[in-house]
Short mmCIF file of N, CA and C in Angstrom, two decimals:
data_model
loop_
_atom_site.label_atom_id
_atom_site.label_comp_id
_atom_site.label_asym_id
_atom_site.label_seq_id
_atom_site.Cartn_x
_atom_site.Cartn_y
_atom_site.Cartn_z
N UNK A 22 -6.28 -11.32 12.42
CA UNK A 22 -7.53 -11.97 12.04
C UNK A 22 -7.19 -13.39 11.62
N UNK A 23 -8.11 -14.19 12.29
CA UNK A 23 -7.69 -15.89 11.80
C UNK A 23 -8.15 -15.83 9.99
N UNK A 24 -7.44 -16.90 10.07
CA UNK A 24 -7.73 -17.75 8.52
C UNK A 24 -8.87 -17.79 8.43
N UNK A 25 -9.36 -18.54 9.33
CA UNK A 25 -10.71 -19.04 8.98
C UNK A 25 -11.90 -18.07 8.78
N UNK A 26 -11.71 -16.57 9.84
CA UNK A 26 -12.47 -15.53 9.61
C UNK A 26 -12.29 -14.70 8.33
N UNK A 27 -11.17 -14.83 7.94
CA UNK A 27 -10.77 -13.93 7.14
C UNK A 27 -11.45 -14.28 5.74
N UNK A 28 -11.08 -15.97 5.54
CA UNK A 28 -12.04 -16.46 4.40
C UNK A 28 -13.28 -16.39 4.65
N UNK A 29 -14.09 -16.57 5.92
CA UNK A 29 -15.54 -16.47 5.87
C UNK A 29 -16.19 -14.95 5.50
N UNK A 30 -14.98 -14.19 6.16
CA UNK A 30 -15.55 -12.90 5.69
C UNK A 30 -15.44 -12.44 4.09
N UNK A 31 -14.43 -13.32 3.45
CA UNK A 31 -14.11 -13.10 1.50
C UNK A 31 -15.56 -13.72 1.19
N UNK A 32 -15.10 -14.93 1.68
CA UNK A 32 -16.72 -15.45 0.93
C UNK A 32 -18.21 -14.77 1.22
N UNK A 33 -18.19 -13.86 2.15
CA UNK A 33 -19.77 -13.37 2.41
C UNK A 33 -19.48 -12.15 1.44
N UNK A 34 -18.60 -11.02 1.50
CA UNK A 34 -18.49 -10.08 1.33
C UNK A 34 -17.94 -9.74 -0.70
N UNK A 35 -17.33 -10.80 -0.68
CA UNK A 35 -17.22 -10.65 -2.11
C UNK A 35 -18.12 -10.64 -3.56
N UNK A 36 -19.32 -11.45 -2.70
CA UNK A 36 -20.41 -11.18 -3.70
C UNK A 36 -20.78 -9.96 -3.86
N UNK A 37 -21.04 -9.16 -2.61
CA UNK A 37 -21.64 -7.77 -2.69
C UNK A 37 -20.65 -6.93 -3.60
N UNK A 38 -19.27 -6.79 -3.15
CA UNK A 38 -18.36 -6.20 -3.91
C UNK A 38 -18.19 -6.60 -5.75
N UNK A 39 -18.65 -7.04 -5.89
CA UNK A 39 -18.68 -7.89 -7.14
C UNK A 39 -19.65 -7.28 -8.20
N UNK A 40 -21.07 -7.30 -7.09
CA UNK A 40 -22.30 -6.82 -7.78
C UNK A 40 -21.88 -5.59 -8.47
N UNK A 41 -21.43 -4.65 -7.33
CA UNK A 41 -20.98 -3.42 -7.55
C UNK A 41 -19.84 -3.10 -8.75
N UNK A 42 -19.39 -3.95 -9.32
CA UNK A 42 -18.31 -4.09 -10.70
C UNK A 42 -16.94 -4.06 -9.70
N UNK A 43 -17.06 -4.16 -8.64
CA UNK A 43 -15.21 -3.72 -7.99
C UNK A 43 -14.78 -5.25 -7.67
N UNK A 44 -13.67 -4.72 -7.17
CA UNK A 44 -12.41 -6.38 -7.25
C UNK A 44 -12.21 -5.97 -5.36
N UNK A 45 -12.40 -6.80 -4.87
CA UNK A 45 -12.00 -6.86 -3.51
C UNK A 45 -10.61 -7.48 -3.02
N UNK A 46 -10.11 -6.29 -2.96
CA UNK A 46 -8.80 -5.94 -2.12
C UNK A 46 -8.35 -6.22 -1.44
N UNK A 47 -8.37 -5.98 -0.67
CA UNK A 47 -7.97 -6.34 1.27
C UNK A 47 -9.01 -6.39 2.16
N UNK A 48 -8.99 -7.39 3.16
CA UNK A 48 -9.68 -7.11 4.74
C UNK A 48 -9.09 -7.30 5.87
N UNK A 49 -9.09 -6.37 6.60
CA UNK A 49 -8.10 -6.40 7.27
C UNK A 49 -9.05 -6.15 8.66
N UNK A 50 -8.75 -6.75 9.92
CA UNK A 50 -9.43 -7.04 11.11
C UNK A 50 -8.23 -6.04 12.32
N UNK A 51 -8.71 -5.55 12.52
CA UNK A 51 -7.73 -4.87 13.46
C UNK A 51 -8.42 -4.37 14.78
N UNK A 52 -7.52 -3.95 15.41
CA UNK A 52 -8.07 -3.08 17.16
C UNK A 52 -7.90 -1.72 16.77
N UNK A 53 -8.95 -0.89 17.38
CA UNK A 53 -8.62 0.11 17.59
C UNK A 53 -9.12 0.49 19.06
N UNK A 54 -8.32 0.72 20.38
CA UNK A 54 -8.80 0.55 21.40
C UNK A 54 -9.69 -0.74 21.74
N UNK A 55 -10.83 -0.61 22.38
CA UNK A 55 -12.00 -2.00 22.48
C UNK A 55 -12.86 -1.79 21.54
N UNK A 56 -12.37 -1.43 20.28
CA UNK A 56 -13.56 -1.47 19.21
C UNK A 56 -12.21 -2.51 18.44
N UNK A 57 -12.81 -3.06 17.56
CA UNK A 57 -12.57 -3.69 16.69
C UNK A 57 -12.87 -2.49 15.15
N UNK A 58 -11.90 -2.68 14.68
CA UNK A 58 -12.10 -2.25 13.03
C UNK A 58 -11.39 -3.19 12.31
N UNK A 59 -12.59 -2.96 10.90
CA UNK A 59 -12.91 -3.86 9.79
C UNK A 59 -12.82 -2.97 8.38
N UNK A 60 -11.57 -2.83 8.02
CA UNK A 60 -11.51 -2.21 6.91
C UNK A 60 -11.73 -3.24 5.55
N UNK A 61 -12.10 -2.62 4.58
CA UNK A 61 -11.94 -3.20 3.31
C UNK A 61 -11.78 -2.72 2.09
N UNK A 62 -10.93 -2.84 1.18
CA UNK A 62 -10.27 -1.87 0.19
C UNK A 62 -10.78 -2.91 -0.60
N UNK A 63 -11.33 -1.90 -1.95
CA UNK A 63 -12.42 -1.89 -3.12
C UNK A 63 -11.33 -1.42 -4.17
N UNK A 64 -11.55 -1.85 -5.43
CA UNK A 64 -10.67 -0.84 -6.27
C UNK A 64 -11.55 -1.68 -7.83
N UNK A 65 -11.01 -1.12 -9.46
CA UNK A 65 -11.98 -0.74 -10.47
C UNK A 65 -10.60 -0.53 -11.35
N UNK A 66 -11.18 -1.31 -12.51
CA UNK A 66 -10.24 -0.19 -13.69
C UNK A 66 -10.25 0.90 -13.89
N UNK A 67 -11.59 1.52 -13.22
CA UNK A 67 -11.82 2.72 -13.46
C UNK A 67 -11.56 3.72 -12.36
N UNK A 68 -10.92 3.09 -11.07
CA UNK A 68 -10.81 3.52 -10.08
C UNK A 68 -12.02 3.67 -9.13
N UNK A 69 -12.37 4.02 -8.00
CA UNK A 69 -13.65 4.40 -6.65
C UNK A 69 -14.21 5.41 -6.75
N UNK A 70 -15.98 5.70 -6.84
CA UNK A 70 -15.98 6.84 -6.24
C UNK A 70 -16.25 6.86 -5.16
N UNK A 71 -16.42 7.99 -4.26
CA UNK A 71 -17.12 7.89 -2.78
C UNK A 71 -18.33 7.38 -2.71
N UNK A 72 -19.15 7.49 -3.59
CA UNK A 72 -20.70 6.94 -3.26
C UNK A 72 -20.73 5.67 -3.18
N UNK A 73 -19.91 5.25 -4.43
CA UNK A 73 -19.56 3.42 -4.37
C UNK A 73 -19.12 3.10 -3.54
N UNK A 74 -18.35 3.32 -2.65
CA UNK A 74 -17.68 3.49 -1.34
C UNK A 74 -19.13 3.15 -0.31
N UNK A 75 -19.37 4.15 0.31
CA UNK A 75 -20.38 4.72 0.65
C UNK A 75 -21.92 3.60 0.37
N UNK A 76 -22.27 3.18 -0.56
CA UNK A 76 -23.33 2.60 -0.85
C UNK A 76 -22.87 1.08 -0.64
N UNK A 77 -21.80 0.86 -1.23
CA UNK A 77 -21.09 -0.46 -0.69
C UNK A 77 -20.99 -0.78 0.57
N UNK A 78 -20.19 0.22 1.49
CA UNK A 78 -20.59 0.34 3.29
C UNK A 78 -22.07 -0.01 3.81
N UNK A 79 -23.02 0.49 3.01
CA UNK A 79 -24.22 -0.04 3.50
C UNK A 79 -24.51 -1.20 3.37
N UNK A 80 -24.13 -2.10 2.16
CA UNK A 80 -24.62 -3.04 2.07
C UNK A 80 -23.99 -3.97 2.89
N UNK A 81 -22.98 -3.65 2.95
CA UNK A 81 -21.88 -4.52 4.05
C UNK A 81 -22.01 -4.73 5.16
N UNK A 82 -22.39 -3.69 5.30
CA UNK A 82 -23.18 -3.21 7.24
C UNK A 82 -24.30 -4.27 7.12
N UNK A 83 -25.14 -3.87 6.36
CA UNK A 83 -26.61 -4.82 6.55
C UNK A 83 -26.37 -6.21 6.36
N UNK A 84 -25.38 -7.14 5.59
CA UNK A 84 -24.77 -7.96 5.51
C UNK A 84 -24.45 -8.50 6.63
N UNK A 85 -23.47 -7.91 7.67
CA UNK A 85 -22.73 -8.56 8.58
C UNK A 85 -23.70 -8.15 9.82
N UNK A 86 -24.95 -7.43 9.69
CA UNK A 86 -25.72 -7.36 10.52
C UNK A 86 -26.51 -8.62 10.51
N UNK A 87 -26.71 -9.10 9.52
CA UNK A 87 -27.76 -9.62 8.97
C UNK A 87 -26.75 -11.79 10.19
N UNK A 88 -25.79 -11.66 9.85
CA UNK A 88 -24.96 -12.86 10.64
C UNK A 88 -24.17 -12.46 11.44
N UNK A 89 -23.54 -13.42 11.95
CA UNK A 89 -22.20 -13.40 13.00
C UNK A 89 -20.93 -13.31 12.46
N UNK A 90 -20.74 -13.31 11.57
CA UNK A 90 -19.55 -12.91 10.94
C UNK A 90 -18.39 -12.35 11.57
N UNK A 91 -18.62 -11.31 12.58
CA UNK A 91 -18.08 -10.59 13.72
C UNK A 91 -18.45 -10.44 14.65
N UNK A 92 -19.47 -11.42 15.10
CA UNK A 92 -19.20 -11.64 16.50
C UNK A 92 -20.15 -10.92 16.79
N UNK A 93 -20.00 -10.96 18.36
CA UNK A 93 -20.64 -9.89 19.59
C UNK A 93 -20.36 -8.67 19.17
N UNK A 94 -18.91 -8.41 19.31
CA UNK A 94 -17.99 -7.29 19.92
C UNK A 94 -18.62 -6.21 18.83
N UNK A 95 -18.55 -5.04 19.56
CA UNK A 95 -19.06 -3.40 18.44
C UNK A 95 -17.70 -3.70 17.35
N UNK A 96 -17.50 -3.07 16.45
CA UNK A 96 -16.34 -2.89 15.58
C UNK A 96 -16.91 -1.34 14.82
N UNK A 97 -16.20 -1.02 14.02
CA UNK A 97 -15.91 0.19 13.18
C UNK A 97 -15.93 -0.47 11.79
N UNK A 98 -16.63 0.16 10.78
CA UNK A 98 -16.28 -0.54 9.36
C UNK A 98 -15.64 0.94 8.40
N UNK A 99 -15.07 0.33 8.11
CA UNK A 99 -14.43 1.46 6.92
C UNK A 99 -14.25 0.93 5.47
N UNK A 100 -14.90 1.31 4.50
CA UNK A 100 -14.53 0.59 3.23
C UNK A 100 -13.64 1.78 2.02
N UNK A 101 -12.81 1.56 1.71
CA UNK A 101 -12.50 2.57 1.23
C UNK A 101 -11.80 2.14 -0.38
N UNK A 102 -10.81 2.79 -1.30
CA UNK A 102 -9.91 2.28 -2.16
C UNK A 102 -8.41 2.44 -1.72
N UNK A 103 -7.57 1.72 -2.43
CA UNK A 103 -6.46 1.58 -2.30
C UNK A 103 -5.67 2.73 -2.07
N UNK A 104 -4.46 3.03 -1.02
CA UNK A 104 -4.53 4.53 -1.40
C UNK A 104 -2.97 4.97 -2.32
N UNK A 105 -2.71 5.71 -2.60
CA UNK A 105 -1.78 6.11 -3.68
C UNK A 105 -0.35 4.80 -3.76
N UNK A 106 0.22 4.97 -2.27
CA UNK A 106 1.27 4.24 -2.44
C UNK A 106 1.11 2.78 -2.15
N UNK A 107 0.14 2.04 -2.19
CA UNK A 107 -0.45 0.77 -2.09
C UNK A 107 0.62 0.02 -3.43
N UNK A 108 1.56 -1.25 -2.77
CA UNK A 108 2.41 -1.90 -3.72
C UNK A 108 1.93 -2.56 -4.65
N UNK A 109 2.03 -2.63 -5.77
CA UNK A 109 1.34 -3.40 -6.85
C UNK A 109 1.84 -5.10 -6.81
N UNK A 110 0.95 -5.92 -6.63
CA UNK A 110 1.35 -6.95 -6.27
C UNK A 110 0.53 -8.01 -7.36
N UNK A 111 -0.87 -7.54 -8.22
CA UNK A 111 -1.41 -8.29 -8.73
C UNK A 111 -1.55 -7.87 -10.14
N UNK A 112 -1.30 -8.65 -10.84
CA UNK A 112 -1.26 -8.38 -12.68
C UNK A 112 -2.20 -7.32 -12.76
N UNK A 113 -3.25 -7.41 -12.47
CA UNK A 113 -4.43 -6.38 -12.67
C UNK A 113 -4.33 -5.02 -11.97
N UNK A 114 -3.17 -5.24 -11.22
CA UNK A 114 -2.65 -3.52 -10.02
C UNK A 114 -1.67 -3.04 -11.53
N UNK A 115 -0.85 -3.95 -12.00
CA UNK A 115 -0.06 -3.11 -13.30
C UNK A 115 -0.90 -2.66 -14.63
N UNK A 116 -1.96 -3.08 -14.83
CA UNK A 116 -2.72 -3.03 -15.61
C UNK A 116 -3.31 -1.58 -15.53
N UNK A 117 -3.59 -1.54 -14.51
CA UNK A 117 -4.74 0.16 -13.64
C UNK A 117 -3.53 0.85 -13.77
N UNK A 118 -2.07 0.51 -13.28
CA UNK A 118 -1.08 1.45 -13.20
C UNK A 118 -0.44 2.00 -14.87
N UNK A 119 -0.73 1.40 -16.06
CA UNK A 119 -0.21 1.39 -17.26
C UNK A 119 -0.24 3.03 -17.42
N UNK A 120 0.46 3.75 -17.85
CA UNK A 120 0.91 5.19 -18.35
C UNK A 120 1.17 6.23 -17.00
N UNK A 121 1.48 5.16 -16.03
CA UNK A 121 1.97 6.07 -14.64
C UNK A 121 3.29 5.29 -14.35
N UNK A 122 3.85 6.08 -13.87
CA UNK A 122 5.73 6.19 -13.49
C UNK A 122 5.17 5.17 -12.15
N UNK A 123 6.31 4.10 -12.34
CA UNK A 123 6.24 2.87 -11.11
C UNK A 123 8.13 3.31 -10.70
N UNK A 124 8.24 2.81 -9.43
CA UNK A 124 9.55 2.50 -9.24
C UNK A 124 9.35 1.23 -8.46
N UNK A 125 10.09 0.40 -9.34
CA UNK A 125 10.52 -1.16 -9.19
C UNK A 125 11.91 -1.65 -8.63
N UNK A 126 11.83 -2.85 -8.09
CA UNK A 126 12.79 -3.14 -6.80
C UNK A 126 13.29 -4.46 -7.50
N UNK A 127 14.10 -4.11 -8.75
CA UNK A 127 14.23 -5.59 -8.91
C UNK A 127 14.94 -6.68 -8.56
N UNK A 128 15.00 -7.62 -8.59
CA UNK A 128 15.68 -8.58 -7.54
C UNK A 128 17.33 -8.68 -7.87
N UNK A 129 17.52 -8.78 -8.67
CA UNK A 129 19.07 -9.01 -9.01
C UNK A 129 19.66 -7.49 -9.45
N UNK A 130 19.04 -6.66 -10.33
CA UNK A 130 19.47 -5.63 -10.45
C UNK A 130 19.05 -4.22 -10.04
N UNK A 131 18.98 -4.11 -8.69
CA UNK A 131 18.55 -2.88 -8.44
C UNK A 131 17.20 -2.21 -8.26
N UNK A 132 17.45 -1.25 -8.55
CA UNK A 132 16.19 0.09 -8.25
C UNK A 132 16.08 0.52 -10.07
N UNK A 133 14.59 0.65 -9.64
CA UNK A 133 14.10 1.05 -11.53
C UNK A 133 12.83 2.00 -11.60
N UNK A 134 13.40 3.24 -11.74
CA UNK A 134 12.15 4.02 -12.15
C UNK A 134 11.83 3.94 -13.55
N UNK A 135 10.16 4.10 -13.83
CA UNK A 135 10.09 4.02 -15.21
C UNK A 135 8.86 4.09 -15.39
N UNK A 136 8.21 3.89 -16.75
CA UNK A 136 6.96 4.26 -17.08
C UNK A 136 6.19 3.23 -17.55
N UNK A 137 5.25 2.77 -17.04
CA UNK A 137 4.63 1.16 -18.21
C UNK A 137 3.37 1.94 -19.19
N UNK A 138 4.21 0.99 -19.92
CA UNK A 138 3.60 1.52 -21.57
C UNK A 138 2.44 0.19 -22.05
N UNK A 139 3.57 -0.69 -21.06
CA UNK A 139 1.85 -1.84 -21.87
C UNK A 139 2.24 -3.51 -20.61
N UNK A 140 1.70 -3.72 -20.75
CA UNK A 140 1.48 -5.02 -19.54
C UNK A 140 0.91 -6.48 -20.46
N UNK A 141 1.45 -7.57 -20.13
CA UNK A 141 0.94 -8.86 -21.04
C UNK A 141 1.47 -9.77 -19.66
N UNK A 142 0.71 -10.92 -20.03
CA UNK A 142 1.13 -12.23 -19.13
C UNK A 142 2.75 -12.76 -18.62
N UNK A 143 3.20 -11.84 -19.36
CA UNK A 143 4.75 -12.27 -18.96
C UNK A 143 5.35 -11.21 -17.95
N UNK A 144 5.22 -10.07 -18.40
CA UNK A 144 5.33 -8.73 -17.70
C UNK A 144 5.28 -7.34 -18.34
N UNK A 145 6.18 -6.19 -18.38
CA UNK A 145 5.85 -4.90 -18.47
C UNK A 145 6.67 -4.78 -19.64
N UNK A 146 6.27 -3.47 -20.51
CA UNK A 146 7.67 -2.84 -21.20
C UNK A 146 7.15 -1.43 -20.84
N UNK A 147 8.71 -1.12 -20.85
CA UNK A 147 8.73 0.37 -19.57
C UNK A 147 9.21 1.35 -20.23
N UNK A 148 8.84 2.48 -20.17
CA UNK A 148 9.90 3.68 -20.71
C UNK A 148 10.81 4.02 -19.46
N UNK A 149 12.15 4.41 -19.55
CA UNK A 149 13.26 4.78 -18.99
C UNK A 149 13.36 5.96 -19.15
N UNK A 150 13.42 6.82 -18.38
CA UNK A 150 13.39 8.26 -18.48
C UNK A 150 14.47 8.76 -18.74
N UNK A 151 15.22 9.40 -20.33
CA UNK A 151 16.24 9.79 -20.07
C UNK A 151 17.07 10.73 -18.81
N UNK A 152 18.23 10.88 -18.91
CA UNK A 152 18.98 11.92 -17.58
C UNK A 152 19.67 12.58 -18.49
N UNK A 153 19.47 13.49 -17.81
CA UNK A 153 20.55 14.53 -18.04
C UNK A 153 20.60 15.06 -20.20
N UNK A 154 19.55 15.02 -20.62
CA UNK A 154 18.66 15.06 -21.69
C UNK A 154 18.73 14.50 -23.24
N UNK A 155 19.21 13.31 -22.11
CA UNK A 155 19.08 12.31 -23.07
C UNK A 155 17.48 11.68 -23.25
N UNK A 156 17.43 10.82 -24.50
CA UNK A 156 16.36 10.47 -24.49
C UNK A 156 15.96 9.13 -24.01
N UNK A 157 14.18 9.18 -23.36
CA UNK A 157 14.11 7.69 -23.03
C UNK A 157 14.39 6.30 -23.50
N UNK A 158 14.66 5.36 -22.78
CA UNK A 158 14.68 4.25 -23.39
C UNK A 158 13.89 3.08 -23.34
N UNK A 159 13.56 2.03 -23.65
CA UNK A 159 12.52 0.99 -23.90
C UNK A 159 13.21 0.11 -22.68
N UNK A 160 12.55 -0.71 -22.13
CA UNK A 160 13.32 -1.74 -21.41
C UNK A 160 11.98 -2.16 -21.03
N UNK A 161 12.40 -4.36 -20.93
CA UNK A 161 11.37 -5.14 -20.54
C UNK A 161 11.23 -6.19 -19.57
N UNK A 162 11.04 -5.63 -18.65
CA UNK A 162 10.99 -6.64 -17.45
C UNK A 162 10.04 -7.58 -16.96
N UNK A 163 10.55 -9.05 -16.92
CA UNK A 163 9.72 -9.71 -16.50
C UNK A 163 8.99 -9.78 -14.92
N UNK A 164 8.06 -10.28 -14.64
CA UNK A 164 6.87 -10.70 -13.34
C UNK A 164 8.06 -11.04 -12.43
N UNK A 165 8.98 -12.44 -12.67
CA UNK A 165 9.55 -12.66 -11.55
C UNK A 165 10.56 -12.19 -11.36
N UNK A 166 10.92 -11.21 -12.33
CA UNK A 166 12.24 -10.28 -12.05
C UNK A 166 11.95 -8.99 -11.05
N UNK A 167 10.59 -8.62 -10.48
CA UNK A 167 10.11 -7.71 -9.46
C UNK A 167 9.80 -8.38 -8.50
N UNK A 168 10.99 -7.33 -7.17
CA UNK A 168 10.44 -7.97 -6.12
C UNK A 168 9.93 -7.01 -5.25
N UNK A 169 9.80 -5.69 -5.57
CA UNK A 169 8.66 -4.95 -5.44
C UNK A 169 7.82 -3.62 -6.62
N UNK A 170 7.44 -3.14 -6.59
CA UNK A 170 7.00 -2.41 -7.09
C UNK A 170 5.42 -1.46 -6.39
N UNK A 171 5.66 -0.32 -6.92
CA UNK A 171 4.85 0.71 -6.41
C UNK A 171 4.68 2.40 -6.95
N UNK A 172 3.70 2.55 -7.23
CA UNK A 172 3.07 3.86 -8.31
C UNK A 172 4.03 5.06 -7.59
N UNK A 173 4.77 5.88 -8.62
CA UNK A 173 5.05 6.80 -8.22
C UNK A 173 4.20 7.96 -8.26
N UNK A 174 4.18 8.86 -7.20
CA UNK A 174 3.21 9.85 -6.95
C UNK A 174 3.79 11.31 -7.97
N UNK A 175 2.90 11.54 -9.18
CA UNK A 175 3.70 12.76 -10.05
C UNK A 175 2.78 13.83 -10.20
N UNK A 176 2.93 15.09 -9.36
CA UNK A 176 2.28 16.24 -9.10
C UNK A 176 2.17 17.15 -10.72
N UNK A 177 2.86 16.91 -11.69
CA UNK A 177 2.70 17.85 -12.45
C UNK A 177 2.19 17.40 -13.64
N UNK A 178 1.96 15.93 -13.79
CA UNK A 178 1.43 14.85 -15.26
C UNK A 178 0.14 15.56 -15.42
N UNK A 179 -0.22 15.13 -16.45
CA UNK A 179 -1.92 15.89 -16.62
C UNK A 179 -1.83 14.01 -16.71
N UNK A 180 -3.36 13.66 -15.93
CA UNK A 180 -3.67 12.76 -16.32
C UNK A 180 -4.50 12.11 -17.42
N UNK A 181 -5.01 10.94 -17.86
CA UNK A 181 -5.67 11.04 -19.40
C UNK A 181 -7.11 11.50 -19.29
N UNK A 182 -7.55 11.70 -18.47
CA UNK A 182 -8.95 12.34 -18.87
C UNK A 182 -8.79 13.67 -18.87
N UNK A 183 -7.73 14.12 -18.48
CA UNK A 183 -7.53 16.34 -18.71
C UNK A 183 -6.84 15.90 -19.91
N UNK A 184 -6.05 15.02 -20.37
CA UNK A 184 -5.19 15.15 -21.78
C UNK A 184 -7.00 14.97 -23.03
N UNK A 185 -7.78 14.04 -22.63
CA UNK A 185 -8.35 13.84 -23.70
C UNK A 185 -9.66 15.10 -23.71
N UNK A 186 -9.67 16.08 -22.68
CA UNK A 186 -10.47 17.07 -22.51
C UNK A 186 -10.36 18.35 -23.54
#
């Protein structure tokens, strides 16, 4: 997708997403066969539901019906949220991620699993999971000391709305 579409499509589409309380994500212009698809990832401190999803798709539809935005050509729209292993790349992705296990790629030293306990303008402080039963430890890594990072997926955590149930 060009530049130039890509911003025309932020600037039409971000108001609607906005109305709706969500932070607009990604758009991404792709082929699928001779259709064109037009995804766009939505996301919330509070996370997506499907209807917001869903009710958002409509307005989007009627939106890009409404101009040329995309052209002639048929396309496919899909609006959806971010999905589990989506890399955290924006202060506000560590923020949503705070009391979930990240593993971080840091630039000079390695691989870092760990837990963020709290997030500020500079960067994270993490719990370190003890091994072998020892206990955790504190450690604080700065923004430009990650050169990736991404939510680890943990099947057995209760998350905080079953903890506060």
């Amino acid at each position: 997708m060009s530049t130039t579409q890509s911003e025309r499509l932020r600037g039409l589409l971000e108001p609607l997403v906005s109305a709706q309380d969500l932070d607009l994500e990604e758009i991404e212009v792709s082929r699928a066969g001779r259709r064109r698809m037009l995804r766009i990832v939505v996301d919330s401190d509070e996370g997506v539901e499907l209807d917001a999803c869903a009710e958002l798709s409509r307005a989007i539809s009627d939106k890009l019906d409404e101009t040329d935005a995309m052209g002639d050509e048929e396309y496919v729209l899909e609006v959806g949220s971010p999905g589990a292993d989506r890399p955290l790349t924006e202060h506000r992705h560590y923020v949503r991620a705070t009391g979930r296990l990240v593993k971080l790629q840091l630039r000079e030293a390695g691989e870092l699993v760990a837990r963020i306990l709290s997030v500020d303008d500079e960067g994270l402080d993490l719990e370190v999971p003890g091994v072998k039963g020892r206990k955790p430890t504190a450690r604080r890594v700065a923004f430009p000391d990650i050169a990736k990072a991404r939510v680890e997926i943990e099947f057995n955590r209760k998350d905080k709305k079953e903890e506060e149930a």
